[in-house]
Short mmCIF file of C-alpha atoms and ligand atoms in Angstrom, two decimals:
data_model
loop_
_atom_site.label_atom_id
_atom_site.label_comp_id
_atom_site.label_asym_id
_atom_site.label_seq_id
_atom_site.Cartn_x
_atom_site.Cartn_y
_atom_site.Cartn_z
CA MET N 1 -11.45 -2.85 -27.87
CA ALA N 2 -9.01 -5.46 -29.23
CA SER N 3 -9.92 -7.21 -32.50
CA THR N 4 -11.01 -10.87 -32.36
CA ASN N 5 -7.71 -11.89 -33.91
CA THR N 6 -5.72 -9.95 -31.30
CA THR N 7 -7.84 -11.37 -28.48
CA GLU N 8 -7.20 -14.90 -29.71
CA ILE N 9 -3.45 -14.37 -30.07
CA VAL N 10 -3.11 -12.74 -26.64
CA LYS N 11 -5.17 -15.48 -24.97
CA SER N 12 -3.22 -18.22 -26.72
CA THR N 13 0.08 -16.68 -25.57
CA ALA N 14 -1.09 -16.43 -21.93
CA PRO N 15 0.52 -19.75 -20.88
CA VAL N 16 3.84 -18.60 -22.39
CA LEU N 17 3.50 -15.35 -20.47
CA LYS N 18 2.88 -17.26 -17.28
CA GLU N 19 5.97 -19.38 -17.85
CA HIS N 20 8.25 -16.49 -18.85
CA GLY N 21 6.44 -13.61 -17.12
CA GLU N 22 9.03 -12.97 -14.45
CA ALA N 23 11.91 -13.20 -16.93
CA ILE N 24 10.10 -10.77 -19.24
CA THR N 25 9.40 -8.26 -16.50
CA LYS N 26 12.97 -8.45 -15.19
CA VAL N 27 14.30 -7.68 -18.70
CA PHE N 28 11.61 -5.01 -19.01
CA TYR N 29 12.77 -3.19 -15.86
CA LYS N 30 16.44 -3.51 -16.92
CA LEU N 31 15.63 -1.89 -20.30
CA LEU N 32 13.33 0.73 -18.76
CA PHE N 33 15.93 1.95 -16.27
CA LYS N 34 18.73 1.86 -18.89
CA ASN N 35 16.71 3.81 -21.48
CA HIS N 36 14.93 6.06 -18.95
CA PRO N 37 17.06 6.43 -15.82
CA GLU N 38 14.63 9.11 -14.57
CA MET N 39 12.16 6.25 -13.90
CA MET N 40 14.36 5.19 -10.99
CA ASP N 41 13.02 8.25 -9.18
CA ILE N 42 9.55 6.76 -8.97
CA PHE N 43 10.03 2.99 -8.73
CA ASN N 44 10.97 1.47 -5.39
CA MET N 45 14.37 0.05 -6.28
CA THR N 46 14.44 -2.09 -3.11
CA ASN N 47 11.36 -3.95 -4.37
CA GLN N 48 13.24 -4.43 -7.64
CA LYS N 49 16.30 -5.85 -5.89
CA LYS N 50 14.19 -8.20 -3.80
CA GLY N 51 12.35 -9.31 -6.98
CA ASP N 52 8.87 -8.60 -5.56
CA GLN N 53 7.84 -5.99 -8.09
CA PRO N 54 8.64 -8.01 -11.27
CA LYS N 55 6.49 -10.85 -9.88
CA VAL N 56 3.54 -8.52 -9.27
CA LEU N 57 3.76 -6.93 -12.72
CA ALA N 58 4.18 -10.35 -14.41
CA ASN N 59 1.07 -11.58 -12.65
CA ALA N 60 -0.90 -8.48 -13.67
CA ILE N 61 0.03 -8.96 -17.32
CA PHE N 62 -0.77 -12.67 -17.17
CA GLN N 63 -4.18 -11.96 -15.61
CA TYR N 64 -4.85 -9.42 -18.32
CA ALA N 65 -3.97 -11.92 -21.06
CA CYS N 66 -6.33 -14.47 -19.51
CA HIS N 67 -9.19 -11.99 -19.14
CA ILE N 68 -8.80 -9.92 -22.31
CA ASP N 69 -12.30 -10.91 -23.47
CA LYS N 70 -13.91 -10.23 -20.07
CA LEU N 71 -12.05 -7.23 -18.70
CA ALA N 72 -14.83 -6.40 -16.23
CA LEU N 73 -13.47 -9.25 -14.07
CA LEU N 74 -10.27 -7.23 -13.59
CA GLY N 75 -12.17 -4.35 -11.96
CA ASP N 76 -10.73 -4.50 -8.43
CA ALA N 77 -7.21 -5.15 -9.69
CA VAL N 78 -7.39 -2.20 -12.10
CA GLU N 79 -8.66 0.04 -9.30
CA SER N 80 -5.92 -0.96 -6.89
CA ILE N 81 -3.19 -0.42 -9.54
CA ALA N 82 -4.74 2.90 -10.63
CA GLN N 83 -4.75 4.06 -7.00
CA LYS N 84 -1.07 3.10 -6.68
CA HIS N 85 -0.24 4.85 -9.97
CA THR N 86 -2.06 8.04 -8.99
CA SER N 87 -0.28 8.10 -5.62
CA LEU N 88 2.92 8.20 -7.67
CA SER N 89 1.74 10.85 -10.16
CA ILE N 90 2.06 8.45 -13.12
CA SER N 91 1.12 10.41 -16.25
CA LYS N 92 -0.38 9.37 -19.59
CA GLU N 93 2.89 10.30 -21.30
CA MET N 94 4.65 7.49 -19.42
CA TYR N 95 2.48 4.70 -20.90
CA PRO N 96 4.10 4.56 -24.36
CA ILE N 97 7.54 4.42 -22.69
CA VAL N 98 6.50 1.43 -20.59
CA GLY N 99 4.76 -0.20 -23.59
CA GLU N 100 7.80 0.14 -25.85
CA ASN N 101 10.14 -1.42 -23.31
CA LEU N 102 7.68 -4.19 -22.46
CA LEU N 103 7.44 -5.21 -26.12
CA LYS N 104 11.23 -5.11 -26.45
CA ALA N 105 11.46 -7.35 -23.37
CA ILE N 106 8.93 -9.83 -24.81
CA LYS N 107 11.02 -10.00 -28.00
CA GLU N 108 14.28 -10.41 -26.09
CA VAL N 109 12.98 -13.28 -23.93
CA LEU N 110 10.78 -15.15 -26.40
CA LYS N 111 13.21 -14.63 -29.32
CA ASP N 112 11.94 -16.23 -32.56
CA ALA N 113 8.75 -17.39 -30.85
CA ALA N 114 7.74 -13.70 -30.67
CA THR N 115 6.59 -13.48 -34.29
CA PRO N 116 5.63 -10.06 -35.72
CA GLU N 117 1.99 -11.19 -35.49
CA ILE N 118 2.33 -11.85 -31.74
CA ILE N 119 4.18 -8.59 -31.12
CA ASN N 120 1.55 -6.61 -33.03
CA ALA N 121 -1.24 -8.30 -31.09
CA TRP N 122 0.47 -7.46 -27.78
CA ALA N 123 1.08 -3.86 -28.88
CA GLU N 124 -2.62 -3.48 -29.60
CA ALA N 125 -3.61 -5.19 -26.35
CA TYR N 126 -1.18 -3.05 -24.31
CA ASN N 127 -2.60 0.12 -25.84
CA ASP N 128 -6.12 -0.97 -24.92
CA LEU N 129 -5.05 -1.66 -21.35
CA ALA N 130 -3.17 1.64 -21.19
CA VAL N 131 -6.37 3.46 -22.24
CA ILE N 132 -8.26 1.76 -19.38
CA PHE N 133 -5.66 2.92 -16.85
CA ILE N 134 -5.18 6.41 -18.30
CA THR N 135 -8.95 7.01 -18.29
CA ARG N 136 -9.43 5.80 -14.71
CA GLU N 137 -6.34 7.64 -13.48
CA GLU N 138 -7.38 10.93 -15.08
CA LYS N 139 -10.76 10.59 -13.35
CA ILE N 140 -9.06 9.99 -9.99
CA TYR N 141 -6.69 12.96 -10.50
CA SER N 142 -9.53 15.30 -11.37
CA GLU N 143 -11.77 14.07 -8.51
CA ARG N 144 -8.95 14.58 -6.03
CA GLU N 145 -8.26 18.02 -7.35
CA GLN N 146 -11.87 18.97 -6.49
CA LEU N 147 -11.59 17.79 -2.89
CA ASN N 148 -11.09 20.25 -0.09
CA GLY N 149 -7.35 21.06 -0.18
CA GLY N 150 -6.99 18.84 -3.24
CA PHE N 151 -4.19 19.12 -5.79
CA ARG N 152 -2.41 17.28 -8.63
CA ASN N 153 1.12 15.90 -8.64
CA SER N 154 3.03 16.73 -5.47
CA LYS N 155 3.08 19.73 -3.14
CA GLU N 156 5.48 20.96 -0.53
CA PHE N 157 4.49 20.31 3.08
CA VAL N 158 6.28 21.55 6.15
CA VAL N 159 6.88 19.42 9.24
CA VAL N 160 5.05 21.24 12.04
CA ASP N 161 5.76 18.57 14.65
CA LYS N 162 7.82 15.42 15.03
CA ILE N 163 6.74 13.03 17.80
CA LYS N 164 8.39 9.79 18.90
CA GLU N 165 5.65 7.15 19.27
CA SER N 166 7.87 4.21 20.28
CA ASP N 167 11.50 3.13 20.06
CA VAL N 168 11.07 2.54 16.33
CA ILE N 169 8.12 4.67 15.14
CA THR N 170 8.10 8.46 14.78
CA SER N 171 5.21 10.64 13.60
CA PHE N 172 5.57 13.65 11.32
CA TYR N 173 2.77 16.26 11.42
CA LEU N 174 2.51 18.07 8.09
CA LYS N 175 0.88 21.25 6.78
CA ARG N 176 0.89 22.82 3.31
CA LYS N 177 3.89 25.10 3.00
CA ASP N 178 1.84 27.69 1.07
CA LYS N 179 -0.77 27.66 3.88
CA THR N 180 -3.55 26.38 1.58
CA PRO N 181 -6.00 24.01 3.34
CA THR N 182 -4.85 20.61 4.50
CA PRO N 183 -6.14 18.04 1.98
CA THR N 184 -8.88 15.68 2.98
CA PHE N 185 -8.69 11.92 2.38
CA ILE N 186 -10.39 8.65 3.30
CA PRO N 187 -8.91 6.87 6.34
CA GLY N 188 -6.73 3.99 5.19
CA GLN N 189 -5.23 5.94 2.28
CA TYR N 190 -1.54 6.64 1.75
CA THR N 191 0.61 9.36 0.22
CA SER N 192 3.91 9.16 -1.68
CA ILE N 193 6.95 11.04 -0.51
CA SER N 194 9.68 11.76 -3.04
CA ILE N 195 12.94 12.75 -1.49
CA ASN N 196 16.47 13.68 -2.51
CA ILE N 197 19.03 12.12 -0.19
CA PRO N 198 22.44 13.83 -0.27
CA GLY N 199 25.07 11.66 -1.96
CA HIS N 200 22.46 9.65 -3.92
CA GLU N 201 21.97 10.19 -7.64
CA HIS N 202 18.25 9.40 -7.83
CA LYS N 203 15.27 10.48 -5.80
CA TYR N 204 13.58 7.92 -3.59
CA THR N 205 9.81 7.53 -3.55
CA ARG N 206 8.00 5.75 -0.73
CA ASN N 207 4.37 5.34 0.38
CA TYR N 208 3.26 6.29 3.88
CA SER N 209 -0.27 5.83 5.23
CA MET N 210 -2.16 8.65 6.87
CA SER N 211 -1.99 7.73 10.57
CA ASP N 212 -4.50 10.32 11.77
CA CYS N 213 -8.08 10.89 10.72
CA PRO N 214 -8.77 13.72 8.24
CA SER N 215 -8.55 17.10 9.95
CA LYS N 216 -8.09 20.74 9.02
CA LYS N 217 -5.05 20.87 11.29
CA HIS N 218 -2.56 18.53 9.68
CA LEU N 219 -1.75 15.32 7.87
CA ARG N 220 0.20 12.83 9.92
CA ILE N 221 2.45 9.99 8.79
CA SER N 222 4.15 7.60 11.20
CA VAL N 223 7.32 5.96 10.02
CA LYS N 224 9.09 2.86 11.30
CA LYS N 225 12.87 3.02 11.26
CA GLU N 226 13.66 -0.04 9.08
CA LYS N 227 16.69 -1.92 10.31
CA GLY N 228 18.56 -4.50 8.25
CA ASN N 229 21.57 -4.97 6.08
CA PRO N 230 21.50 -2.31 4.70
CA ASP N 231 19.19 -0.21 6.90
CA GLY N 232 16.12 1.20 5.18
CA ILE N 233 17.24 4.28 3.28
CA VAL N 234 14.22 6.60 3.41
CA SER N 235 12.82 5.69 6.83
CA ASN N 236 16.19 6.17 8.52
CA TYR N 237 16.76 9.43 6.65
CA LEU N 238 13.36 10.72 7.80
CA HIS N 239 14.05 9.73 11.42
CA THR N 240 17.52 11.21 11.51
CA ASN N 241 17.48 14.17 9.14
CA ILE N 242 13.94 15.48 8.84
CA ASN N 243 12.95 17.75 11.68
CA LYS N 244 10.43 20.44 12.55
CA ASN N 245 10.29 23.20 9.86
CA ASP N 246 11.84 20.95 7.18
CA SER N 247 9.86 20.35 3.99
CA LEU N 248 8.67 17.16 2.30
CA ASN N 249 6.96 16.67 -1.08
CA LEU N 250 3.73 14.71 -0.83
CA THR N 251 1.08 13.55 -3.31
CA MET N 252 -2.66 13.55 -2.56
CA PRO N 253 -3.58 10.52 -0.44
CA SER N 254 -4.81 7.54 -2.49
CA GLY N 255 -5.56 3.89 -2.04
CA PRO N 256 -8.43 1.43 -1.97
CA PHE N 257 -7.89 0.12 1.61
CA THR N 258 -10.77 2.09 3.11
CA LEU N 259 -13.79 1.09 5.18
CA LYS N 260 -16.63 -0.30 3.08
CA GLU N 261 -20.10 1.03 3.80
CA SER N 262 -21.48 -1.23 6.54
CA LYS N 263 -22.95 -1.20 10.03
CA LYS N 264 -21.30 -4.46 11.08
CA PRO N 265 -18.90 -4.45 14.04
CA LEU N 266 -15.33 -3.71 13.05
CA VAL N 267 -12.25 -5.72 13.90
CA LEU N 268 -8.95 -3.96 13.18
CA ILE N 269 -5.85 -6.13 13.48
CA SER N 270 -2.40 -4.60 13.15
CA GLY N 271 1.08 -6.07 13.12
CA GLY N 272 3.81 -3.55 14.02
CA VAL N 273 3.76 -0.41 11.91
CA GLY N 274 0.72 -1.78 10.04
CA VAL N 275 -1.21 0.08 12.75
CA THR N 276 -1.03 3.36 10.76
CA PRO N 277 -3.99 3.02 8.34
CA LEU N 278 -6.03 1.27 11.05
CA ILE N 279 -5.62 3.98 13.68
CA SER N 280 -6.83 6.48 11.08
CA MET N 281 -9.97 4.36 10.53
CA TYR N 282 -10.37 3.89 14.29
CA LYS N 283 -10.22 7.60 15.14
CA ASN N 284 -12.50 8.48 12.26
CA ASN N 285 -15.00 5.87 13.42
CA PHE N 286 -14.96 7.46 16.87
CA LEU N 287 -15.67 10.90 15.42
CA ASN N 288 -18.06 9.97 12.64
CA GLY N 289 -19.74 6.64 13.11
CA ASN N 290 -18.99 4.76 16.24
CA ARG N 291 -19.50 1.23 15.00
CA PRO N 292 -18.54 -1.28 17.69
CA VAL N 293 -14.84 -1.87 17.22
CA ILE N 294 -12.19 -4.25 18.52
CA PHE N 295 -8.64 -3.04 17.88
CA ILE N 296 -6.05 -5.78 18.16
CA GLN N 297 -2.45 -4.60 18.14
CA CYS N 298 0.23 -7.26 17.70
CA VAL N 299 3.69 -5.98 18.60
CA LEU N 300 6.97 -7.25 19.98
CA ASN N 301 6.66 -5.56 23.38
CA SER N 302 5.90 -2.22 25.05
CA LYS N 303 9.14 -0.62 23.84
CA VAL N 304 7.98 -0.71 20.22
CA HIS N 305 4.28 -0.31 20.98
CA ALA N 306 3.07 2.90 19.33
CA PHE N 307 -0.24 4.74 19.91
CA LYS N 308 -1.30 2.86 23.07
CA ASN N 309 -2.45 6.05 24.81
CA GLU N 310 -4.08 7.43 21.68
CA ILE N 311 -6.10 4.25 21.15
CA ASP N 312 -7.18 4.31 24.82
CA LYS N 313 -8.08 8.00 24.53
CA TYR N 314 -10.53 7.33 21.69
CA ALA N 315 -12.11 4.31 23.35
CA THR N 316 -15.85 4.26 24.07
CA LYS N 317 -18.10 1.67 25.66
CA ASN N 318 -18.36 0.23 22.16
CA THR N 319 -14.59 -0.22 21.85
CA LYS N 320 -12.26 -2.94 23.01
CA SER N 321 -8.48 -2.66 22.76
CA ILE N 322 -6.45 -5.86 22.78
CA ILE N 323 -2.66 -6.13 22.86
CA ILE N 324 -0.64 -9.18 21.87
CA TYR N 325 3.08 -9.04 22.71
CA SER N 326 5.17 -11.66 20.94
CA ASP N 327 8.22 -11.02 23.12
CA PRO N 328 7.02 -9.15 26.22
CA LEU N 329 9.34 -7.42 28.65
CA THR N 330 9.13 -8.42 32.33
CA LEU N 331 7.25 -5.20 33.05
CA ASP N 332 4.61 -5.93 30.37
CA ASN N 333 1.46 -6.98 32.16
CA ILE N 334 0.14 -10.13 30.45
CA ASN N 335 -3.31 -10.69 31.98
CA ASN N 336 -4.92 -12.98 29.35
CA HIS N 337 -7.88 -10.65 29.39
CA ASN N 338 -6.88 -7.76 27.15
CA THR N 339 -3.13 -8.36 26.97
CA PHE N 340 -1.79 -11.67 25.67
CA LYS N 341 1.58 -13.25 25.00
CA GLY N 342 2.59 -14.87 21.70
CA TYR N 343 1.13 -14.50 18.23
CA LEU N 344 -2.48 -13.99 17.18
CA THR N 345 -4.45 -17.27 17.37
CA SER N 346 -8.06 -18.32 16.90
CA LYS N 347 -8.06 -19.17 20.62
CA ILE N 348 -7.36 -15.52 21.49
CA LEU N 349 -10.05 -14.32 19.07
CA ASN N 350 -12.57 -16.71 20.64
CA LYS N 351 -11.56 -15.62 24.12
CA ILE N 352 -12.16 -11.95 23.36
CA ASP N 353 -15.50 -12.89 21.83
CA ILE N 354 -14.92 -11.86 18.24
CA LYS N 355 -18.06 -12.21 16.16
CA ASN N 356 -17.31 -13.76 12.80
CA GLU N 357 -19.98 -11.66 11.13
CA SER N 358 -17.78 -8.59 11.81
CA ASP N 359 -15.84 -6.74 9.08
CA PHE N 360 -12.12 -7.45 9.41
CA TYR N 361 -9.34 -5.08 8.32
CA PHE N 362 -5.70 -5.98 8.83
CA CYS N 363 -2.23 -4.77 7.91
CA GLY N 364 1.28 -5.87 8.88
CA SER N 365 4.23 -7.95 7.70
CA LYS N 366 3.68 -10.77 5.21
CA PRO N 367 3.93 -13.63 7.77
CA PHE N 368 1.53 -11.72 10.05
CA MET N 369 -0.95 -11.30 7.17
CA ILE N 370 -0.78 -14.98 6.17
CA ASN N 371 -1.30 -16.03 9.80
CA THR N 372 -4.24 -13.63 10.20
CA MET N 373 -5.87 -14.85 6.99
CA ASN N 374 -5.51 -18.50 8.07
CA ILE N 375 -7.15 -17.73 11.40
CA LEU N 376 -10.06 -15.89 9.78
CA LYS N 377 -10.51 -18.84 7.47
CA GLU N 378 -10.48 -21.20 10.44
CA LEU N 379 -13.20 -19.04 12.05
CA LYS N 380 -15.20 -19.28 8.82
CA VAL N 381 -15.27 -15.53 8.27
CA ASN N 382 -16.87 -14.75 4.93
CA LYS N 383 -14.24 -13.80 2.32
CA ASN N 384 -15.98 -10.52 1.44
CA GLN N 385 -15.70 -9.35 5.07
CA ILE N 386 -11.90 -9.62 4.92
CA ASN N 387 -9.84 -6.60 3.88
CA PHE N 388 -6.10 -6.08 4.04
CA GLU N 389 -3.21 -4.03 2.73
CA PHE N 390 0.44 -4.84 2.08
CA PHE N 391 3.10 -2.26 2.82
CA GLY N 392 4.83 -3.31 -0.39
CA PRO N 393 3.84 -4.68 -3.79
CA SER N 394 0.26 -5.96 -3.47
CA GLU N 395 0.03 -9.70 -3.20
CA LYS N 396 -2.79 -12.15 -2.93
CA ILE N 397 -3.14 -14.24 0.22
CA ALA N 398 -4.75 -17.65 -0.15
CA TYR N 399 -8.10 -17.89 1.59
C1 LIG D 1 0.60 1.42 0.71
C2 LIG D 1 1.79 1.51 1.63
C3 LIG D 1 1.68 2.16 2.85
C4 LIG D 1 2.78 2.24 3.71
N1 LIG D 1 2.64 2.88 4.91
C5 LIG D 1 3.68 2.92 5.77
C6 LIG D 1 3.55 3.57 7.05
O1 LIG D 1 2.50 4.11 7.40
N2 LIG D 1 4.63 3.60 7.86
C7 LIG D 1 5.83 2.99 7.51
O2 LIG D 1 6.77 3.05 8.30
N3 LIG D 1 5.96 2.38 6.32
C8 LIG D 1 4.94 2.35 5.44
N4 LIG D 1 5.09 1.73 4.22
C9 LIG D 1 6.41 1.19 3.86
C10 LIG D 1 7.28 2.32 3.26
O3 LIG D 1 6.75 2.72 2.02
C11 LIG D 1 8.73 1.89 3.02
O4 LIG D 1 8.73 0.70 2.28
C12 LIG D 1 9.50 1.70 4.33
O5 LIG D 1 9.55 2.92 5.05
C13 LIG D 1 10.93 1.22 4.05
O6 LIG D 1 11.55 2.14 3.19
P1 LIG D 1 13.09 2.44 3.31
O7 LIG D 1 13.50 3.26 2.15
O8 LIG D 1 13.43 2.91 4.67
O9 LIG D 1 13.71 0.98 3.21
P2 LIG D 1 14.41 0.33 1.95
O10 LIG D 1 15.73 0.93 1.73
O11 LIG D 1 13.45 0.29 0.83
O12 LIG D 1 14.61 -1.14 2.56
C14 LIG D 1 13.48 -1.90 2.99
C15 LIG D 1 13.96 -3.19 3.65
O13 LIG D 1 14.64 -3.99 2.68
C16 LIG D 1 15.95 -4.33 3.14
N5 LIG D 1 16.83 -4.25 1.96
C17 LIG D 1 17.39 -3.14 1.40
N6 LIG D 1 18.12 -3.48 0.31
C18 LIG D 1 18.01 -4.82 0.19
C19 LIG D 1 18.54 -5.78 -0.73
N7 LIG D 1 19.32 -5.41 -1.73
N8 LIG D 1 18.21 -7.08 -0.55
C20 LIG D 1 17.42 -7.47 0.48
N9 LIG D 1 16.93 -6.63 1.39
C21 LIG D 1 17.19 -5.32 1.23
C22 LIG D 1 16.30 -3.27 4.20
O14 LIG D 1 17.16 -3.80 5.16
C23 LIG D 1 14.95 -2.95 4.80
O15 LIG D 1 14.64 -3.85 5.83
C24 LIG D 1 4.02 1.65 3.35
C25 LIG D 1 4.12 1.02 2.10
C26 LIG D 1 3.04 0.93 1.25
C27 LIG D 1 3.18 0.25 -0.08
C1 LIG D 2 -0.84 -1.12 -18.71
C2 LIG D 2 0.28 -0.83 -18.11
C3 LIG D 2 0.60 -1.08 -16.66
C4 LIG D 2 0.30 -2.14 -15.85
C5 LIG D 2 -0.47 -3.42 -16.20
C6 LIG D 2 0.87 -1.86 -14.55
C7 LIG D 2 0.78 -2.69 -13.46
C8 LIG D 2 1.25 -2.39 -12.21
C9 LIG D 2 1.11 -3.21 -11.03
C10 LIG D 2 0.43 -4.58 -11.00
C11 LIG D 2 1.68 -2.59 -10.00
C12 LIG D 2 1.77 -3.07 -8.55
C13 LIG D 2 0.63 -2.45 -7.75
C14 LIG D 2 0.71 -2.73 -6.28
O1 LIG D 2 1.69 -3.27 -5.80
O2 LIG D 2 -0.25 -2.38 -5.59
C15 LIG D 2 2.21 -1.34 -10.49
C16 LIG D 2 2.89 -0.45 -9.74
C17 LIG D 2 3.62 0.57 -10.27
N1 LIG D 2 3.57 1.02 -11.56
FE1 LIG D 2 2.48 0.24 -13.06
N2 LIG D 2 1.50 -0.65 -14.61
C18 LIG D 2 1.37 -0.15 -15.87
C19 LIG D 2 1.84 1.06 -16.33
C20 LIG D 2 2.72 1.85 -15.63
C21 LIG D 2 3.33 3.04 -16.14
C22 LIG D 2 3.10 3.64 -17.52
C23 LIG D 2 4.16 3.50 -15.18
C24 LIG D 2 5.05 4.71 -15.30
C25 LIG D 2 6.30 4.71 -15.12
C26 LIG D 2 4.05 2.62 -14.03
C27 LIG D 2 4.70 2.79 -12.84
C28 LIG D 2 4.45 2.05 -11.70
C29 LIG D 2 5.11 2.28 -10.43
C30 LIG D 2 6.18 3.33 -10.14
C31 LIG D 2 4.59 1.36 -9.52
C32 LIG D 2 5.00 1.17 -8.06
C33 LIG D 2 6.14 0.20 -8.08
C34 LIG D 2 7.00 0.23 -6.86
O3 LIG D 2 6.53 0.51 -5.76
O4 LIG D 2 8.17 -0.03 -7.08
N3 LIG D 2 3.16 1.64 -14.34
N4 LIG D 2 1.93 -1.25 -11.83
#
């Protein structure tokens, strides 16, 4: 627990942190990768180039500075970060490395304003925060190790099947190479894959959600081929170069985006490849709970529409499947009953008789998530019934 003096100094420097937070975290990452190039194996360097990750870290540090005297308020944030860290096998030995480079970055950006007193206070505060994370992460590691098929760090899995789900999404079915049991997980969780790509100096690490429900048979991930300039490195490599009988290194599934205990009807809303954690929840609900569920899939058109048959196969009289095509093909049957054209709107939700006392879970691109949140707000859905996950650095969406 930080001393009163440290608490006061850290709180009083919070506004400075807010102002210079992004600059500090950018310098921090530059120093970290220069002094410890092996860290490039675990960080998503695309998020670094786009600047998303420094913003998220800066915000986390700022929030910590503001709440240093009431850390309990950081609970959910700590849990979400700890889940991300454990998916990446972050170890306690890495904390002093990060701390040292963070303090150097604070000194470099704040210059003379970073007096020895301020630096010492931040060193103490960082150590306290590190202890909170290390303790929680060790607990998660050891709990996961106890699970059926559980393990620490990463293990080799073999691709037992590779199935094309749409023009852009392909599923990989995975089993432990050493034939030990397939690990269990909670639907909505994700793994990390670390991969060497020939011709590239560093490994690449990426998260992929479990797209099937837990089963003894396999784990399944479903990957969208990311196009752009440049094309997505790992997703395209997986599509093109990873085939049946090839191996991939995976960590135990982690993540806080899981169904909360409730009997309320479920509304699952996916945008594009954001369907993966939701189809896992949907299939698991069919097998183990059967809450009434409405599954709304928003996609461009039928060419890129994955899992249509699978969702239909697991439908019951309690299930409704709705499709919204933003750019339908002529053959796509828009009937304004269960298949609509355009983007998700409150009008569509009213038409399909969504109850606003339902629990809502959604995942997709950032514009899709912002639109969905605005609609739920318009429908006066209670904030604590709204759950979502970003396929990138976690961000807040205004409610
Ligand atoms: C919790 C979680 C779960 C996820 N689950 C899934 C899942 O189930 N299925 C799935 O397909 N994905 C999932 N993802 C996303 C996945 O982790 C990868 O981010 C995705 O596959 C893209 O990785 P990549 O290496 O192919 O692309 P990257 O090489 O990282 O590129 C990503 C995008 O950025 C663009 N880009 C690259 N370099 C730059 C640059 N310098 N400036 C600007 N733009 C650039 C690329 O064109 C591309 O569009 C998940 C992510 C998270 C965090
Ligand atoms: C107290 C110290 C730390 C804080 C406050 C912190 C905070 C964060 C936050 C806010 C995120 C983003 C989470 C998300 O997007 O869901 C994150 C992700 C991450 N953290 Fe930490 N972290 C700390 C320590 C560490 C350490 C010691 C490491 C080890 C190298 C580390 C490695 C990572 C990595 C690799 C990611 C994922 C980033 C990516 O996808 O590029 N963190 N951390």
